[in-house]
Amino acid sequence: MTELLQLLLGEFHAKMLLVLLSATQWTIYLSLTAFIGGGLIGLLFTVLKISPIGWLRRLATAYIWLFQSIPLLMLLFLTGLGIPAFFKIDVPAWLAATVSLTLFTSAYMSEVWRGALESVPKGQWEGGRALGLGFNWILYSIVAPQALRIATPPTVGFMVQVIKGTSMAYIIDYNDLMRWGKKIANSQLDGAEPYIVYPVVALIYFGLCFPLSQWSKSLEKTMSPK
Amino acid sequence: MFDFRFYEIWREPDFIDRLINGVWVSVELSTAGGVFGLIMGLTLAAAQSSVSPSVLRYASISYIEGIRNTPFIVQLFFVTFGLPLIFNYRWPFEASALLAIVLNFSAYFAEVLRAGIESVHRGQIEAAQSLCLTRRQTFFDIVLPQAFANVWPSLTSQFVFLFLTTGLISEIGVEDLTWSGRYIADRNFRDFEVFIVLTLLYVLIVFGYKAIFSLVQRFAFRWRVAR
């Protein structure tokens, strides 16, 4: 593999590409953690948002509003620079990046999922209640399966936003693809000019994002309710 | 434990000036980016219509997918540090920032507008044809206003979402709101308070933008008959 790359691109560019690809793994780890963590927290707040208990609903509304309003960049600065400076504690970059992206993802995901749940006709809830089922049971076995069809395409599509969002984490020195791309572009080496490095970096991001956005589009076609 | 010292931001006139200037630069660049992005996005969306030649259609789709599937920061760095080397000509960083913002916004707007154009009922176009309107008239007078009216809310939220990413232009030294925040935090070491204030300012600007968008909605789409 390495030999083939060296043959095709020359030694320098093969090495550059390998460095960038190995940095990509940190982008992928961060995206996956944020997506899974954000999905779980988002799920919790989705359920709270439609729960029959008033103050839980308001709590969820406040949470979603708050973390949709705070720019991701500010979340990164607050967790990566603000909290360490304020509480005089050491926060590693990966932790700050994970927390920021998780909060960001959870707020947007629960917004999407709430919309999907609300698009299920009210009659389904009433039907469930007429059968004597409780809130949890109706949600779990009647409404959620129907909402899943509507929610899946935008959920997959949002993964693209998460991956693109992770590129901001380099700002607090998280060692991902973007940070290594910037390091190489700043290195002043021949063959590592910005107009070579950044398109390569963009291409790697594109390779991660494009299949997901196409998948989301095809899901939209196949899963749209008749 | 909670020892907030916001006064360390207020007491320095220089810091206040930087913040005001930062708000101004951010608003200026993203508003200009929004307007030019909308024009370019409209062109991209129109290039995808079924009557345009397939070369144009594929060029437009490739551009949109290329931009939408790569991070803004990479585009910004390419435009700022890569393009000047290719053209062997240096331009100010503000121009790079604006160019990157326009290129980025336009792809997202194009996607929204395309959906809007597709949402206009076929009967509208047929009716326009039966009234002997030209293709140009049909597009600009019949299809476009309805397309805008249909997707205005999506356009608003898309713009707000994109606006919140423009803080990245501080990375190339453009003195926007985020840059001002970092400038202050680097001097008074109150990072937490500074970024809270910055967040509030961003939220306020978003409120302002949303107000303008809903004002436009109220007055520009008055002709619209309630369905």
Short mmCIF file of C-alpha atoms in Angstrom, two decimals:
data_model
loop_
_atom_site.label_atom_id
_atom_site.label_comp_id
_atom_site.label_asym_id
_atom_site.label_seq_id
_atom_site.Cartn_x
_atom_site.Cartn_y
_atom_site.Cartn_z
CA MET A 1 0.00 0.00 0.00
CA THR A 2 2.68 2.48 1.06
CA GLU A 3 4.89 1.45 -1.87
CA LEU A 4 2.06 1.89 -4.30
CA LEU A 5 1.33 5.37 -2.96
CA GLN A 6 5.01 6.29 -3.18
CA LEU A 7 5.09 5.10 -6.73
CA LEU A 8 2.01 7.07 -7.67
CA LEU A 9 2.56 10.30 -5.77
CA GLY A 10 6.27 10.40 -5.05
CA GLU A 11 7.78 9.89 -1.63
CA PHE A 12 6.89 13.27 -0.17
CA HIS A 13 3.27 13.35 -1.14
CA ALA A 14 2.75 9.72 -0.21
CA LYS A 15 4.03 10.50 3.25
CA MET A 16 1.85 13.61 3.47
CA LEU A 17 -1.22 11.66 2.49
CA LEU A 18 -0.49 8.95 5.04
CA VAL A 19 -0.03 11.50 7.81
CA LEU A 20 -3.32 13.14 6.87
CA LEU A 21 -5.14 9.82 6.67
CA SER A 22 -3.87 8.75 10.07
CA ALA A 23 -5.00 12.12 11.48
CA THR A 24 -8.40 11.41 9.96
CA GLN A 25 -8.97 8.64 12.48
CA TRP A 26 -9.20 11.27 15.23
CA THR A 27 -11.80 13.12 13.20
CA ILE A 28 -13.75 9.88 12.87
CA TYR A 29 -13.49 9.01 16.58
CA LEU A 30 -14.65 12.47 17.59
CA SER A 31 -17.54 12.38 15.10
CA LEU A 32 -18.70 8.95 16.25
CA THR A 33 -18.49 9.79 19.94
CA ALA A 34 -20.31 13.06 19.43
CA PHE A 35 -22.93 11.41 17.27
CA ILE A 36 -23.61 8.53 19.66
CA GLY A 37 -23.38 10.64 22.81
CA GLY A 38 -25.37 13.44 21.27
CA GLY A 39 -27.91 10.96 19.98
CA LEU A 40 -28.47 9.47 23.43
CA ILE A 41 -28.77 12.82 25.18
CA GLY A 42 -30.86 14.09 22.29
CA LEU A 43 -33.19 11.10 22.68
CA LEU A 44 -33.61 11.85 26.36
CA PHE A 45 -34.55 15.46 25.68
CA THR A 46 -36.85 14.47 22.84
CA VAL A 47 -38.84 12.31 25.22
CA LEU A 48 -38.81 15.06 27.86
CA LYS A 49 -39.97 17.57 25.27
CA ILE A 50 -43.15 15.61 24.50
CA SER A 51 -43.70 14.28 28.01
CA PRO A 52 -47.02 14.99 29.72
CA ILE A 53 -45.23 16.71 32.63
CA GLY A 54 -45.05 20.46 32.16
CA TRP A 55 -41.78 21.39 33.84
CA LEU A 56 -39.91 18.58 32.10
CA ARG A 57 -41.15 19.93 28.77
CA ARG A 58 -39.97 23.42 29.66
CA LEU A 59 -36.60 22.06 30.75
CA ALA A 60 -36.18 20.32 27.41
CA THR A 61 -37.26 23.43 25.50
CA ALA A 62 -34.71 25.51 27.38
CA TYR A 63 -31.95 22.96 26.79
CA ILE A 64 -32.63 22.69 23.06
CA TRP A 65 -32.90 26.44 22.67
CA LEU A 66 -29.70 27.06 24.63
CA PHE A 67 -27.45 24.67 22.75
CA GLN A 68 -28.87 25.59 19.37
CA SER A 69 -28.23 29.25 20.07
CA ILE A 70 -24.65 28.96 21.32
CA PRO A 71 -22.39 28.81 18.27
CA LEU A 72 -20.32 25.62 18.18
CA LEU A 73 -17.21 27.78 18.09
CA MET A 74 -18.24 29.44 21.36
CA LEU A 75 -18.99 26.04 22.94
CA LEU A 76 -15.48 24.96 22.04
CA PHE A 77 -13.95 28.12 23.47
CA LEU A 78 -16.08 27.93 26.62
CA THR A 79 -15.23 24.30 27.35
CA GLY A 80 -11.68 24.35 26.04
CA LEU A 81 -10.46 27.74 27.26
CA GLY A 82 -13.16 29.29 29.46
CA ILE A 83 -13.75 26.51 31.96
CA PRO A 84 -10.04 25.74 32.47
CA ALA A 85 -9.32 29.44 33.07
CA PHE A 86 -12.31 29.95 35.36
CA PHE A 87 -12.10 26.85 37.53
CA LYS A 88 -8.31 26.59 37.32
CA ILE A 89 -8.52 23.03 36.10
CA ASP A 90 -6.92 21.24 33.20
CA VAL A 91 -9.32 20.18 30.45
CA PRO A 92 -7.73 18.09 27.69
CA ALA A 93 -8.61 19.18 24.17
CA TRP A 94 -10.28 15.89 23.27
CA LEU A 95 -12.62 16.15 26.26
CA ALA A 96 -13.59 19.74 25.50
CA ALA A 97 -14.14 18.85 21.85
CA THR A 98 -16.22 15.79 22.73
CA VAL A 99 -18.39 17.65 25.22
CA SER A 100 -18.96 20.59 22.84
CA LEU A 101 -19.86 18.45 19.87
CA THR A 102 -22.06 16.19 21.98
CA LEU A 103 -24.05 19.13 23.32
CA PHE A 104 -24.30 20.63 19.83
CA THR A 105 -25.44 17.31 18.32
CA SER A 106 -27.95 16.54 21.08
CA ALA A 107 -29.75 19.86 20.69
CA TYR A 108 -30.12 19.57 16.92
CA MET A 109 -31.01 15.87 17.01
CA SER A 110 -33.77 16.28 19.55
CA GLU A 111 -35.18 19.12 17.46
CA VAL A 112 -35.28 16.83 14.41
CA TRP A 113 -36.75 13.92 16.33
CA ARG A 114 -39.37 16.05 18.06
CA GLY A 115 -40.49 17.25 14.65
CA ALA A 116 -40.71 13.66 13.45
CA LEU A 117 -42.73 12.57 16.48
CA GLU A 118 -45.09 15.50 16.11
CA SER A 119 -45.66 14.70 12.45
CA VAL A 120 -47.32 11.44 13.48
CA PRO A 121 -51.06 12.18 13.46
CA LYS A 122 -52.69 12.87 16.82
CA GLY A 123 -55.20 10.12 16.17
CA GLN A 124 -52.46 7.56 16.75
CA TRP A 125 -52.05 8.82 20.34
CA GLU A 126 -55.78 8.91 20.86
CA GLY A 127 -56.15 5.43 19.42
CA GLY A 128 -53.52 4.13 21.83
CA ARG A 129 -55.20 5.83 24.75
CA ALA A 130 -58.55 4.40 23.72
CA LEU A 131 -56.96 0.97 23.97
CA GLY A 132 -55.91 1.80 27.51
CA LEU A 133 -52.19 2.10 26.82
CA GLY A 134 -49.98 4.43 28.83
CA PHE A 135 -47.74 7.24 27.52
CA ASN A 136 -44.55 5.18 27.40
CA TRP A 137 -46.23 2.27 25.71
CA ILE A 138 -47.91 4.39 23.02
CA LEU A 139 -44.66 6.22 22.34
CA TYR A 140 -42.56 3.07 22.17
CA SER A 141 -44.81 0.77 20.19
CA ILE A 142 -47.05 3.03 18.12
CA VAL A 143 -45.68 6.52 17.55
CA ALA A 144 -41.89 6.05 17.55
CA PRO A 145 -41.83 3.35 14.85
CA GLN A 146 -43.81 5.62 12.55
CA ALA A 147 -41.66 8.64 13.37
CA LEU A 148 -38.54 6.60 12.58
CA ARG A 149 -39.33 6.68 8.88
CA ILE A 150 -39.41 10.46 8.89
CA ALA A 151 -36.49 10.91 11.25
CA THR A 152 -33.93 8.60 9.65
CA PRO A 153 -32.91 10.65 6.57
CA PRO A 154 -32.26 13.92 8.44
CA THR A 155 -30.47 11.98 11.19
CA VAL A 156 -28.05 10.47 8.70
CA GLY A 157 -27.77 13.87 7.04
CA PHE A 158 -26.86 15.47 10.34
CA MET A 159 -23.83 13.19 10.64
CA VAL A 160 -22.37 15.30 7.84
CA GLN A 161 -22.84 18.40 10.00
CA VAL A 162 -21.14 16.64 12.90
CA ILE A 163 -18.13 15.63 10.81
CA LYS A 164 -17.80 19.13 9.42
CA GLY A 165 -18.25 20.49 12.93
CA THR A 166 -15.32 18.45 14.24
CA SER A 167 -13.03 20.45 11.95
CA MET A 168 -13.54 23.41 14.31
CA ALA A 169 -12.00 21.48 17.18
CA TYR A 170 -8.50 22.18 15.89
CA ILE A 171 -9.01 25.67 17.34
CA ILE A 172 -8.52 24.28 20.83
CA ASP A 173 -5.62 22.13 19.59
CA TYR A 174 -7.42 18.87 19.05
CA ASN A 175 -5.15 16.85 16.79
CA ASP A 176 -7.51 15.99 13.97
CA LEU A 177 -7.32 16.07 10.20
CA MET A 178 -7.74 19.84 10.05
CA ARG A 179 -4.95 20.53 12.53
CA TRP A 180 -2.51 18.31 10.68
CA GLY A 181 -3.52 19.84 7.38
CA LYS A 182 -2.79 23.26 8.78
CA LYS A 183 0.53 22.12 10.24
CA ILE A 184 1.64 20.72 6.90
CA ALA A 185 0.42 23.74 4.96
CA ASN A 186 2.33 26.02 7.32
CA SER A 187 5.50 23.95 7.06
CA GLN A 188 6.86 25.90 4.07
CA LEU A 189 8.11 22.65 2.53
CA ASP A 190 8.20 22.33 -1.24
CA GLY A 191 5.15 20.40 -2.38
CA ALA A 192 3.21 21.29 0.78
CA GLU A 193 1.81 24.55 -0.52
CA PRO A 194 -1.61 25.51 0.84
CA TYR A 195 -3.19 25.07 -2.60
CA ILE A 196 -2.13 21.41 -2.57
CA VAL A 197 -2.69 20.54 1.09
CA TYR A 198 -6.13 22.09 1.62
CA PRO A 199 -7.73 20.48 -1.45
CA VAL A 200 -6.36 17.13 -0.24
CA VAL A 201 -7.81 17.77 3.22
CA ALA A 202 -11.08 18.84 1.61
CA LEU A 203 -11.08 15.66 -0.45
CA ILE A 204 -10.69 13.49 2.65
CA TYR A 205 -13.56 15.31 4.37
CA PHE A 206 -15.55 14.93 1.18
CA GLY A 207 -14.82 11.20 1.20
CA LEU A 208 -16.29 10.99 4.70
CA CYS A 209 -19.28 13.24 4.14
CA PHE A 210 -20.42 12.61 0.59
CA PRO A 211 -21.42 8.93 1.04
CA LEU A 212 -23.43 9.92 4.10
CA SER A 213 -25.27 12.74 2.38
CA GLN A 214 -26.02 10.51 -0.61
CA TRP A 215 -27.26 7.81 1.76
CA SER A 216 -29.46 10.35 3.47
CA LYS A 217 -30.88 11.41 0.10
CA SER A 218 -31.65 7.85 -0.98
CA LEU A 219 -33.25 7.12 2.40
CA GLU A 220 -35.42 10.16 1.89
CA LYS A 221 -36.70 8.62 -1.33
CA THR A 222 -37.26 5.12 -0.01
CA MET A 223 -38.55 5.97 3.46
CA SER A 224 -40.86 8.85 2.72
CA PRO A 225 -44.33 7.96 3.92
CA LYS A 226 -46.80 7.40 1.14
CA MET B 1 -16.04 29.23 43.74
CA PHE B 2 -18.10 31.24 41.29
CA ASP B 3 -16.08 34.37 40.99
CA PHE B 4 -17.40 36.08 37.88
CA ARG B 5 -15.51 39.19 36.95
CA PHE B 6 -17.34 40.66 34.03
CA TYR B 7 -16.18 44.12 35.05
CA GLU B 8 -12.75 43.21 33.76
CA ILE B 9 -14.30 43.43 30.30
CA TRP B 10 -16.29 46.64 30.86
CA ARG B 11 -13.71 48.73 32.63
CA GLU B 12 -11.36 48.83 29.67
CA PRO B 13 -12.58 51.28 26.98
CA ASP B 14 -10.34 49.56 24.44
CA PHE B 15 -12.13 46.25 25.04
CA ILE B 16 -15.54 47.84 24.56
CA ASP B 17 -14.40 49.43 21.33
CA ARG B 18 -13.08 46.08 20.10
CA LEU B 19 -16.37 44.39 20.89
CA ILE B 20 -18.40 47.03 19.08
CA ASN B 21 -16.06 46.88 16.11
CA GLY B 22 -16.25 43.07 16.19
CA VAL B 23 -20.04 43.08 16.10
CA TRP B 24 -19.93 45.50 13.20
CA VAL B 25 -17.39 43.47 11.18
CA SER B 26 -19.27 40.20 11.78
CA VAL B 27 -22.60 41.71 10.79
CA GLU B 28 -21.12 43.50 7.80
CA LEU B 29 -19.36 40.46 6.35
CA SER B 30 -22.16 37.99 6.94
CA THR B 31 -24.81 40.38 5.63
CA ALA B 32 -22.79 41.05 2.48
CA GLY B 33 -22.06 37.31 2.26
CA GLY B 34 -25.76 36.58 2.67
CA VAL B 35 -26.81 38.96 -0.10
CA PHE B 36 -24.15 37.89 -2.60
CA GLY B 37 -24.57 34.28 -1.55
CA LEU B 38 -28.27 34.52 -2.24
CA ILE B 39 -27.64 35.90 -5.74
CA MET B 40 -25.06 33.22 -6.49
CA GLY B 41 -27.23 30.55 -4.90
CA LEU B 42 -30.13 31.60 -7.08
CA THR B 43 -27.91 31.31 -10.16
CA LEU B 44 -26.80 27.85 -9.06
CA ALA B 45 -30.38 26.77 -8.41
CA ALA B 46 -31.55 28.16 -11.76
CA ALA B 47 -28.70 26.31 -13.51
CA GLN B 48 -30.26 23.09 -12.25
CA SER B 49 -33.63 23.64 -13.87
CA SER B 50 -34.66 21.07 -16.45
CA VAL B 51 -34.33 23.52 -19.36
CA SER B 52 -30.66 24.35 -18.75
CA PRO B 53 -27.96 22.39 -20.62
CA SER B 54 -26.74 19.30 -18.82
CA VAL B 55 -23.16 20.60 -18.55
CA LEU B 56 -24.39 23.53 -16.48
CA ARG B 57 -26.60 21.28 -14.44
CA TYR B 58 -23.76 18.93 -13.52
CA ALA B 59 -21.37 21.81 -12.84
CA SER B 60 -23.88 23.32 -10.45
CA ILE B 61 -24.58 20.01 -8.69
CA SER B 62 -20.86 19.22 -8.33
CA TYR B 63 -20.16 22.65 -6.89
CA ILE B 64 -23.00 22.41 -4.39
CA GLU B 65 -22.07 18.90 -3.26
CA GLY B 66 -18.39 19.85 -3.07
CA ILE B 67 -19.08 22.80 -0.80
CA ARG B 68 -21.73 21.13 1.32
CA ASN B 69 -19.59 18.10 2.05
CA THR B 70 -16.44 19.91 3.15
CA PRO B 71 -15.92 22.08 6.23
CA PHE B 72 -16.03 25.87 5.94
CA ILE B 73 -12.66 26.24 7.62
CA VAL B 74 -10.91 24.23 4.89
CA GLN B 75 -12.58 26.35 2.20
CA LEU B 76 -11.59 29.50 4.06
CA PHE B 77 -7.96 28.46 4.35
CA PHE B 78 -7.83 27.43 0.72
CA VAL B 79 -9.27 30.75 -0.41
CA THR B 80 -7.02 32.73 1.94
CA PHE B 81 -3.69 30.93 1.64
CA GLY B 82 -4.03 28.83 -1.49
CA LEU B 83 -5.69 31.04 -4.10
CA PRO B 84 -3.33 34.04 -3.73
CA LEU B 85 -0.39 31.71 -4.48
CA ILE B 86 -2.10 30.32 -7.55
CA PHE B 87 -2.96 33.77 -8.91
CA ASN B 88 0.26 35.25 -7.56
CA TYR B 89 -1.64 38.23 -6.23
CA ARG B 90 -2.32 39.18 -2.61
CA TRP B 91 -5.59 40.63 -1.50
CA PRO B 92 -6.68 41.67 2.02
CA PHE B 93 -7.87 38.96 4.40
CA GLU B 94 -11.28 40.62 4.65
CA ALA B 95 -11.73 40.02 0.93
CA SER B 96 -10.73 36.38 1.36
CA ALA B 97 -13.19 36.02 4.22
CA LEU B 98 -16.00 37.55 2.19
CA LEU B 99 -15.18 35.39 -0.82
CA ALA B 100 -15.13 32.22 1.30
CA ILE B 101 -18.41 33.20 2.98
CA VAL B 102 -20.11 33.86 -0.37
CA LEU B 103 -18.82 30.60 -1.88
CA ASN B 104 -19.96 28.69 1.19
CA PHE B 105 -23.36 30.33 1.73
CA SER B 106 -24.30 30.12 -1.95
CA ALA B 107 -24.19 26.31 -2.02
CA TYR B 108 -26.51 26.02 0.99
CA PHE B 109 -28.86 28.69 -0.31
CA ALA B 110 -28.92 27.03 -3.72
CA GLU B 111 -30.11 23.79 -2.16
CA VAL B 112 -32.90 25.56 -0.28
CA LEU B 113 -33.93 27.61 -3.32
CA ARG B 114 -33.92 24.56 -5.59
CA ALA B 115 -36.38 22.91 -3.24
CA GLY B 116 -38.42 26.10 -3.35
CA ILE B 117 -38.47 26.21 -7.14
CA GLU B 118 -39.48 22.55 -7.27
CA SER B 119 -42.28 23.18 -4.78
CA VAL B 120 -44.06 25.58 -7.14
CA HIS B 121 -47.03 23.80 -8.61
CA ARG B 122 -46.77 22.80 -12.29
CA GLY B 123 -50.16 24.32 -12.93
CA GLN B 124 -48.69 27.74 -12.19
CA ILE B 125 -46.20 27.36 -15.03
CA GLU B 126 -48.84 25.99 -17.37
CA ALA B 127 -51.15 28.87 -16.54
CA ALA B 128 -48.33 31.33 -17.22
CA GLN B 129 -47.66 29.69 -20.58
CA SER B 130 -51.30 29.79 -21.50
CA LEU B 131 -51.19 33.55 -20.79
CA CYS B 132 -48.33 33.82 -23.31
CA LEU B 133 -45.77 34.87 -20.72
CA THR B 134 -42.19 34.35 -21.86
CA ARG B 135 -39.97 31.87 -20.09
CA ARG B 136 -38.14 34.73 -18.41
CA GLN B 137 -41.37 36.27 -17.19
CA THR B 138 -42.62 32.92 -15.99
CA PHE B 139 -39.49 32.33 -13.97
CA PHE B 140 -39.08 35.79 -12.47
CA ASP B 141 -42.72 36.79 -12.02
CA ILE B 142 -44.48 33.51 -11.33
CA VAL B 143 -42.09 30.84 -10.10
CA LEU B 144 -39.49 32.82 -8.16
CA PRO B 145 -41.77 34.84 -5.84
CA GLN B 146 -43.67 31.70 -4.85
CA ALA B 147 -40.43 29.75 -4.43
CA PHE B 148 -39.10 32.42 -2.08
CA ALA B 149 -42.35 32.56 -0.14
CA ASN B 150 -42.36 28.77 0.25
CA VAL B 151 -38.82 28.41 1.56
CA TRP B 152 -38.37 31.69 3.42
CA PRO B 153 -38.46 30.03 6.87
CA SER B 154 -35.87 27.42 5.80
CA LEU B 155 -33.76 30.19 4.31
CA THR B 156 -33.90 32.02 7.63
CA SER B 157 -32.75 29.07 9.70
CA GLN B 158 -30.10 28.14 7.15
CA PHE B 159 -28.72 31.67 7.24
CA VAL B 160 -28.67 31.72 11.04
CA PHE B 161 -26.91 28.36 11.12
CA LEU B 162 -24.32 29.59 8.63
CA PHE B 163 -23.91 32.90 10.43
CA LEU B 164 -22.94 31.04 13.60
CA THR B 165 -19.99 29.46 11.76
CA THR B 166 -18.60 32.75 10.45
CA GLY B 167 -16.64 33.23 13.68
CA LEU B 168 -14.01 31.05 12.01
CA ILE B 169 -12.88 34.02 9.92
CA SER B 170 -11.13 35.25 13.06
CA GLU B 171 -8.67 32.43 12.36
CA ILE B 172 -7.24 34.33 9.40
CA GLY B 173 -6.99 37.55 11.38
CA VAL B 174 -10.20 39.26 10.34
CA GLU B 175 -11.21 41.37 13.32
CA ASP B 176 -14.70 40.01 13.75
CA LEU B 177 -16.57 39.39 17.00
CA THR B 178 -14.75 36.13 17.77
CA TRP B 179 -11.40 37.80 17.10
CA SER B 180 -12.31 40.62 19.49
CA GLY B 181 -13.19 38.08 22.15
CA ARG B 182 -9.89 36.31 21.81
CA TYR B 183 -8.08 39.65 21.83
CA ILE B 184 -9.70 40.53 25.15
CA ALA B 185 -9.27 37.08 26.68
CA ASP B 186 -5.60 37.10 25.77
CA ARG B 187 -5.18 40.28 27.79
CA ASN B 188 -7.39 39.91 30.87
CA PHE B 189 -7.33 36.09 31.11
CA ARG B 190 -11.06 36.00 31.86
CA ASP B 191 -11.77 33.56 29.01
CA PHE B 192 -14.97 32.20 30.53
CA GLU B 193 -16.63 35.58 31.06
CA VAL B 194 -15.45 36.85 27.69
CA PHE B 195 -16.91 33.90 25.79
CA ILE B 196 -20.18 34.14 27.72
CA VAL B 197 -20.46 37.77 26.67
CA LEU B 198 -19.54 36.80 23.11
CA THR B 199 -22.20 34.10 23.06
CA LEU B 200 -24.79 36.62 24.27
CA LEU B 201 -23.75 39.05 21.55
CA TYR B 202 -24.06 36.31 18.93
CA VAL B 203 -27.51 35.41 20.23
CA LEU B 204 -28.51 39.08 20.08
CA ILE B 205 -27.31 39.37 16.49
CA VAL B 206 -29.25 36.21 15.62
CA PHE B 207 -32.37 37.80 17.14
CA GLY B 208 -31.75 40.87 15.00
CA TYR B 209 -31.38 38.81 11.85
CA LYS B 210 -34.49 36.77 12.65
CA ALA B 211 -36.45 39.99 13.18
CA ILE B 212 -35.34 41.32 9.81
CA PHE B 213 -36.20 38.05 8.10
CA SER B 214 -39.69 37.96 9.61
CA LEU B 215 -40.19 41.62 8.73
CA VAL B 216 -39.35 40.79 5.13
CA GLN B 217 -41.70 37.84 5.31
CA ARG B 218 -44.52 40.03 6.59
CA PHE B 219 -44.18 42.69 3.93
CA ALA B 220 -42.70 40.98 0.89
CA PHE B 221 -45.12 38.08 0.78
CA ARG B 222 -48.30 40.06 1.37
CA TRP B 223 -49.66 39.10 -2.04
CA ARG B 224 -49.79 35.55 -0.92
CA VAL B 225 -53.32 34.14 -0.63
CA ALA B 226 -53.80 31.98 2.42
CA ARG B 227 -54.25 28.39 1.37
#
